[in-house]
GROMACS .gro file of C-alpha atoms in nm:
model
  202
    1MET     CA    1   0.000   0.000   0.000
    2ARG     CA    2   0.287   0.240   0.077
    3MET     CA    3   0.426   0.215  -0.275
    4ALA     CA    4   0.079   0.267  -0.422
    5TRP     CA    5   0.038   0.588  -0.226
    6LYS     CA    6   0.374   0.718  -0.340
    7ARG     CA    7   0.245   0.680  -0.697
    8ILE     CA    8  -0.077   0.873  -0.639
    9GLY     CA    9   0.020   1.118  -0.367
   10ARG     CA   10  -0.010   1.418  -0.598
   11VAL     CA   11  -0.369   1.325  -0.679
   12LEU     CA   12  -0.470   1.367  -0.318
   13ALA     CA   13  -0.371   1.732  -0.313
   14ALA     CA   14  -0.690   1.796  -0.508
   15ALA     CA   15  -0.913   1.627  -0.247
   16LEU     CA   16  -1.162   1.820  -0.039
   17LEU     CA   17  -0.965   1.848   0.287
   18LEU     CA   18  -1.298   1.882   0.464
   19LEU     CA   19  -1.183   1.819   0.818
   20ALA     CA   20  -0.887   2.053   0.780
   21GLY     CA   21  -1.137   2.329   0.718
   22CYS     CA   22  -1.308   2.248   1.049
   23ASP     CA   23  -0.995   2.302   1.261
   24SER     CA   24  -1.024   2.586   1.508
   25ALA     CA   25  -0.731   2.752   1.679
   26THR     CA   26  -0.966   2.890   1.943
   27GLU     CA   27  -1.086   2.546   2.056
   28PRO     CA   28  -0.776   2.325   2.078
   29GLU     CA   29  -0.914   2.111   2.364
   30ARG     CA   30  -1.257   2.021   2.226
   31PRO     CA   31  -1.245   1.727   1.985
   32LEU     CA   32  -1.390   1.768   1.639
   33ARG     CA   33  -1.677   1.518   1.651
   34VAL     CA   34  -1.764   1.337   1.327
   35VAL     CA   35  -1.995   1.046   1.255
   36PHE     CA   36  -2.007   0.828   0.943
   37VAL     CA   37  -2.350   0.692   0.846
   38GLY     CA   38  -2.308   0.429   0.579
   39ASN     CA   39  -2.278   0.072   0.460
   40SER     CA   40  -2.008  -0.177   0.362
   41LEU     CA   41  -1.828   0.090   0.158
   42THR     CA   42  -1.769   0.254   0.496
   43THR     CA   43  -1.710  -0.049   0.719
   44LEU     CA   44  -1.472  -0.246   0.497
   45HIS     CA   45  -1.116  -0.189   0.626
   46ASP     CA   46  -1.272   0.054   0.878
   47MET     CA   47  -1.237   0.367   0.668
   48PRO     CA   48  -1.347   0.598   0.957
   49ALA     CA   49  -1.061   0.464   1.170
   50MET     CA   50  -0.826   0.544   0.881
   51VAL     CA   51  -0.954   0.903   0.887
   52ARG     CA   52  -0.880   0.929   1.259
   53ALA     CA   53  -0.533   0.773   1.225
   54MET     CA   54  -0.437   1.000   0.937
   55SER     CA   55  -0.559   1.305   1.124
   56GLU     CA   56  -0.345   1.210   1.423
   57ALA     CA   57  -0.044   1.141   1.201
   58ALA     CA   58  -0.085   1.486   1.045
   59GLY     CA   59  -0.042   1.637   1.392
   60ARG     CA   60  -0.354   1.850   1.386
   61GLY     CA   61  -0.394   2.074   1.690
   62ARG     CA   62  -0.756   1.970   1.735
   63PRO     CA   63  -0.819   1.604   1.820
   64LEU     CA   64  -1.067   1.406   1.614
   65GLU     CA   65  -1.344   1.195   1.766
   66VAL     CA   66  -1.487   0.951   1.512
   67ARG     CA   67  -1.802   0.739   1.537
   68SER     CA   68  -1.916   0.492   1.274
   69VAL     CA   69  -2.284   0.397   1.236
   70ALA     CA   70  -2.256   0.163   0.940
   71TRP     CA   71  -2.364  -0.191   0.861
   72ASN     CA   72  -2.336  -0.399   0.546
   73GLY     CA   73  -2.625  -0.350   0.307
   74MET     CA   74  -2.768  -0.044   0.483
   75SER     CA   75  -2.914   0.235   0.273
   76LEU     CA   76  -2.978   0.585   0.401
   77ARG     CA   77  -3.346   0.495   0.413
   78ASP     CA   78  -3.262   0.196   0.633
   79HIS     CA   79  -3.058   0.422   0.860
   80TRP     CA   80  -3.334   0.680   0.882
   81GLU     CA   81  -3.574   0.410   1.000
   82ASP     CA   82  -3.320   0.249   1.236
   83SER     CA   83  -3.347   0.336   1.605
   84GLY     CA   84  -2.975   0.278   1.660
   85THR     CA   85  -2.881   0.538   1.399
   86GLN     CA   86  -3.135   0.783   1.536
   87LEU     CA   87  -2.999   0.744   1.889
   88ALA     CA   88  -2.643   0.794   1.767
   89LEU     CA   89  -2.742   1.119   1.598
   90THR     CA   90  -2.940   1.257   1.892
   91ARG     CA   91  -2.825   1.118   2.226
   92GLU     CA   92  -2.459   1.090   2.125
   93GLY     CA   93  -2.455   1.429   1.954
   94PRO     CA   94  -2.407   1.704   1.878
   95TRP     CA   95  -2.183   1.622   1.582
   96ASP     CA   96  -1.969   1.872   1.396
   97VAL     CA   97  -1.984   1.675   1.070
   98VAL     CA   98  -2.220   1.395   0.964
   99PHE     CA   99  -2.085   1.199   0.666
  100LEU     CA  100  -2.345   1.018   0.456
  101GLN     CA  101  -2.234   0.718   0.248
  102GLU     CA  102  -2.469   0.565  -0.009
  103SER     CA  103  -2.414   0.326  -0.298
  104ALA     CA  104  -2.373   0.467  -0.648
  105LEU     CA  105  -2.705   0.607  -0.771
  106VAL     CA  106  -2.750   0.787  -1.103
  107SER     CA  107  -3.117   0.771  -1.209
  108GLU     CA  108  -3.360   1.058  -1.150
  109GLN     CA  109  -3.550   0.834  -0.908
  110GLY     CA  110  -3.229   0.751  -0.725
  111GLN     CA  111  -3.140   1.119  -0.699
  112ALA     CA  112  -3.486   1.204  -0.565
  113TYR     CA  113  -3.447   0.936  -0.297
  114LEU     CA  114  -3.097   1.061  -0.212
  115ARG     CA  115  -3.212   1.425  -0.199
  116GLU     CA  116  -3.496   1.336   0.037
  117HIS     CA  117  -3.275   1.152   0.282
  118VAL     CA  118  -2.990   1.402   0.282
  119ARG     CA  119  -3.246   1.666   0.379
  120LEU     CA  120  -3.391   1.442   0.649
  121PHE     CA  121  -3.049   1.387   0.805
  122ALA     CA  122  -2.964   1.755   0.773
  123GLY     CA  123  -3.273   1.835   0.977
  124LYS     CA  124  -3.157   1.596   1.248
  125THR     CA  125  -2.823   1.762   1.320
  126SER     CA  126  -2.690   2.109   1.392
  127GLY     CA  127  -2.357   2.020   1.232
  128ARG     CA  128  -2.243   2.009   0.873
  129VAL     CA  129  -2.373   1.729   0.650
  130ALA     CA  130  -2.129   1.586   0.398
  131LEU     CA  131  -2.233   1.360   0.109
  132MET     CA  132  -1.966   1.118  -0.006
  133MET     CA  133  -1.947   1.043  -0.377
  134PRO     CA  134  -1.894   0.665  -0.415
  135TRP     CA  135  -1.741   0.482  -0.708
  136PRO     CA  136  -1.929   0.264  -0.956
  137PRO     CA  137  -1.855  -0.111  -0.955
  138ARG     CA  138  -1.562  -0.225  -1.166
  139PRO     CA  139  -1.785  -0.355  -1.452
  140ALA     CA  140  -1.955  -0.012  -1.467
  141ARG     CA  141  -1.651   0.216  -1.453
  142GLU     CA  142  -1.778   0.408  -1.756
  143TYR     CA  143  -2.043   0.560  -1.526
  144PHE     CA  144  -1.802   0.764  -1.313
  145ASP     CA  145  -1.925   1.085  -1.479
  146ASP     CA  146  -2.288   0.997  -1.406
  147VAL     CA  147  -2.217   0.918  -1.041
  148HIS     CA  148  -2.022   1.242  -1.005
  149ARG     CA  149  -2.301   1.452  -1.157
  150ALA     CA  150  -2.572   1.283  -0.951
  151PHE     CA  151  -2.402   1.320  -0.614
  152ARG     CA  152  -2.270   1.672  -0.678
  153ARG     CA  153  -2.615   1.781  -0.793
  154VAL     CA  154  -2.781   1.644  -0.480
  155ALA     CA  155  -2.514   1.799  -0.256
  156THR     CA  156  -2.566   2.138  -0.421
  157GLU     CA  157  -2.943   2.120  -0.400
  158THR     CA  158  -2.944   2.017  -0.033
  159GLY     CA  159  -2.661   2.238   0.089
  160ALA     CA  160  -2.449   1.937   0.183
  161THR     CA  161  -2.072   1.936   0.141
  162PHE     CA  162  -1.964   1.723  -0.155
  163VAL     CA  163  -1.684   1.475  -0.071
  164PRO     CA  164  -1.531   1.348  -0.398
  165ALA     CA  165  -1.407   1.007  -0.285
  166GLY     CA  166  -1.499   0.853  -0.620
  167GLU     CA  167  -1.308   1.127  -0.802
  168VAL     CA  168  -0.993   1.051  -0.602
  169TRP     CA  169  -1.036   0.690  -0.716
  170ARG     CA  170  -1.083   0.783  -1.081
  171GLU     CA  171  -0.791   1.024  -1.096
  172ALA     CA  172  -0.559   0.778  -0.923
  173MET     CA  173  -0.646   0.501  -1.168
  174ARG     CA  174  -0.620   0.740  -1.462
  175ARG     CA  175  -0.267   0.836  -1.363
  176ASP     CA  176  -0.165   0.477  -1.293
  177PRO     CA  177  -0.369   0.223  -1.497
  178ALA     CA  178  -0.197  -0.061  -1.310
  179LEU     CA  179  -0.336   0.061  -0.977
  180ASP     CA  180  -0.639  -0.139  -0.861
  181LEU     CA  181  -0.858   0.003  -0.582
  182TYR     CA  182  -1.131  -0.265  -0.601
  183ASP     CA  183  -1.152  -0.585  -0.403
  184PRO     CA  184  -1.171  -0.913  -0.601
  185GLY     CA  185  -1.551  -0.886  -0.618
  186GLY     CA  186  -1.526  -0.560  -0.810
  187GLY     CA  187  -1.771  -0.356  -0.604
  188HIS     CA  188  -1.604  -0.291  -0.270
  189PRO     CA  189  -1.271  -0.123  -0.201
  190ASN     CA  190  -0.953  -0.306  -0.121
  191GLY     CA  191  -0.734  -0.156   0.152
  192THR     CA  192  -0.585   0.103  -0.083
  193GLY     CA  193  -0.932   0.197  -0.206
  194SER     CA  194  -1.054   0.259   0.149
  195HIS     CA  195  -0.742   0.465   0.210
  196ALA     CA  196  -0.827   0.676  -0.096
  197ALA     CA  197  -1.179   0.739   0.036
  198ALA     CA  198  -1.037   0.842   0.373
  199ARG     CA  199  -0.794   1.083   0.210
  200ALA     CA  200  -1.083   1.253   0.029
  201VAL     CA  201  -1.214   1.345   0.374
  202LEU     CA  202  -0.884   1.474   0.509
   0.00000   0.00000   0.00000
């Protein structure tokens, strides 16, 4: 993995750096509290833990407190109807940033569903809501543009912050065609792919 990241390090300079923008010199003691609401794209290789570890390695003045509310196969609709997710958002809050992870959706119906649930979650928190752009499965890599447009459009329309994890993937693979970020099944990330998604956050 280390050699792979040496090859694509320059790509990551174009990532969002969302959490860096949340640092506050006036509140060095209070942790920045973030929660990831997602599915297996989030849980595999524990991407939220990667975010925390990379933040610590970067030596940020403000500590990062990370919570993951993610289970395999969960959609945002499932999370909205799940009491465990609701308790995490309310009783364990407030959160500074709520990251929403959904599978790749591109149809108008899929965007309408995504728009509805981003707005529902935004109404549940006083913090910033961030929508993570996923990546299409390996057999559907030609749909990167469609996934990008769909998720950026929904983020713009709902006021959510757009996190271009899928774009970090695409640019890395464009620069190095031998680099593979998919697991053998072709839908989930391998360890390097999860690392790329985490770097889009930081």
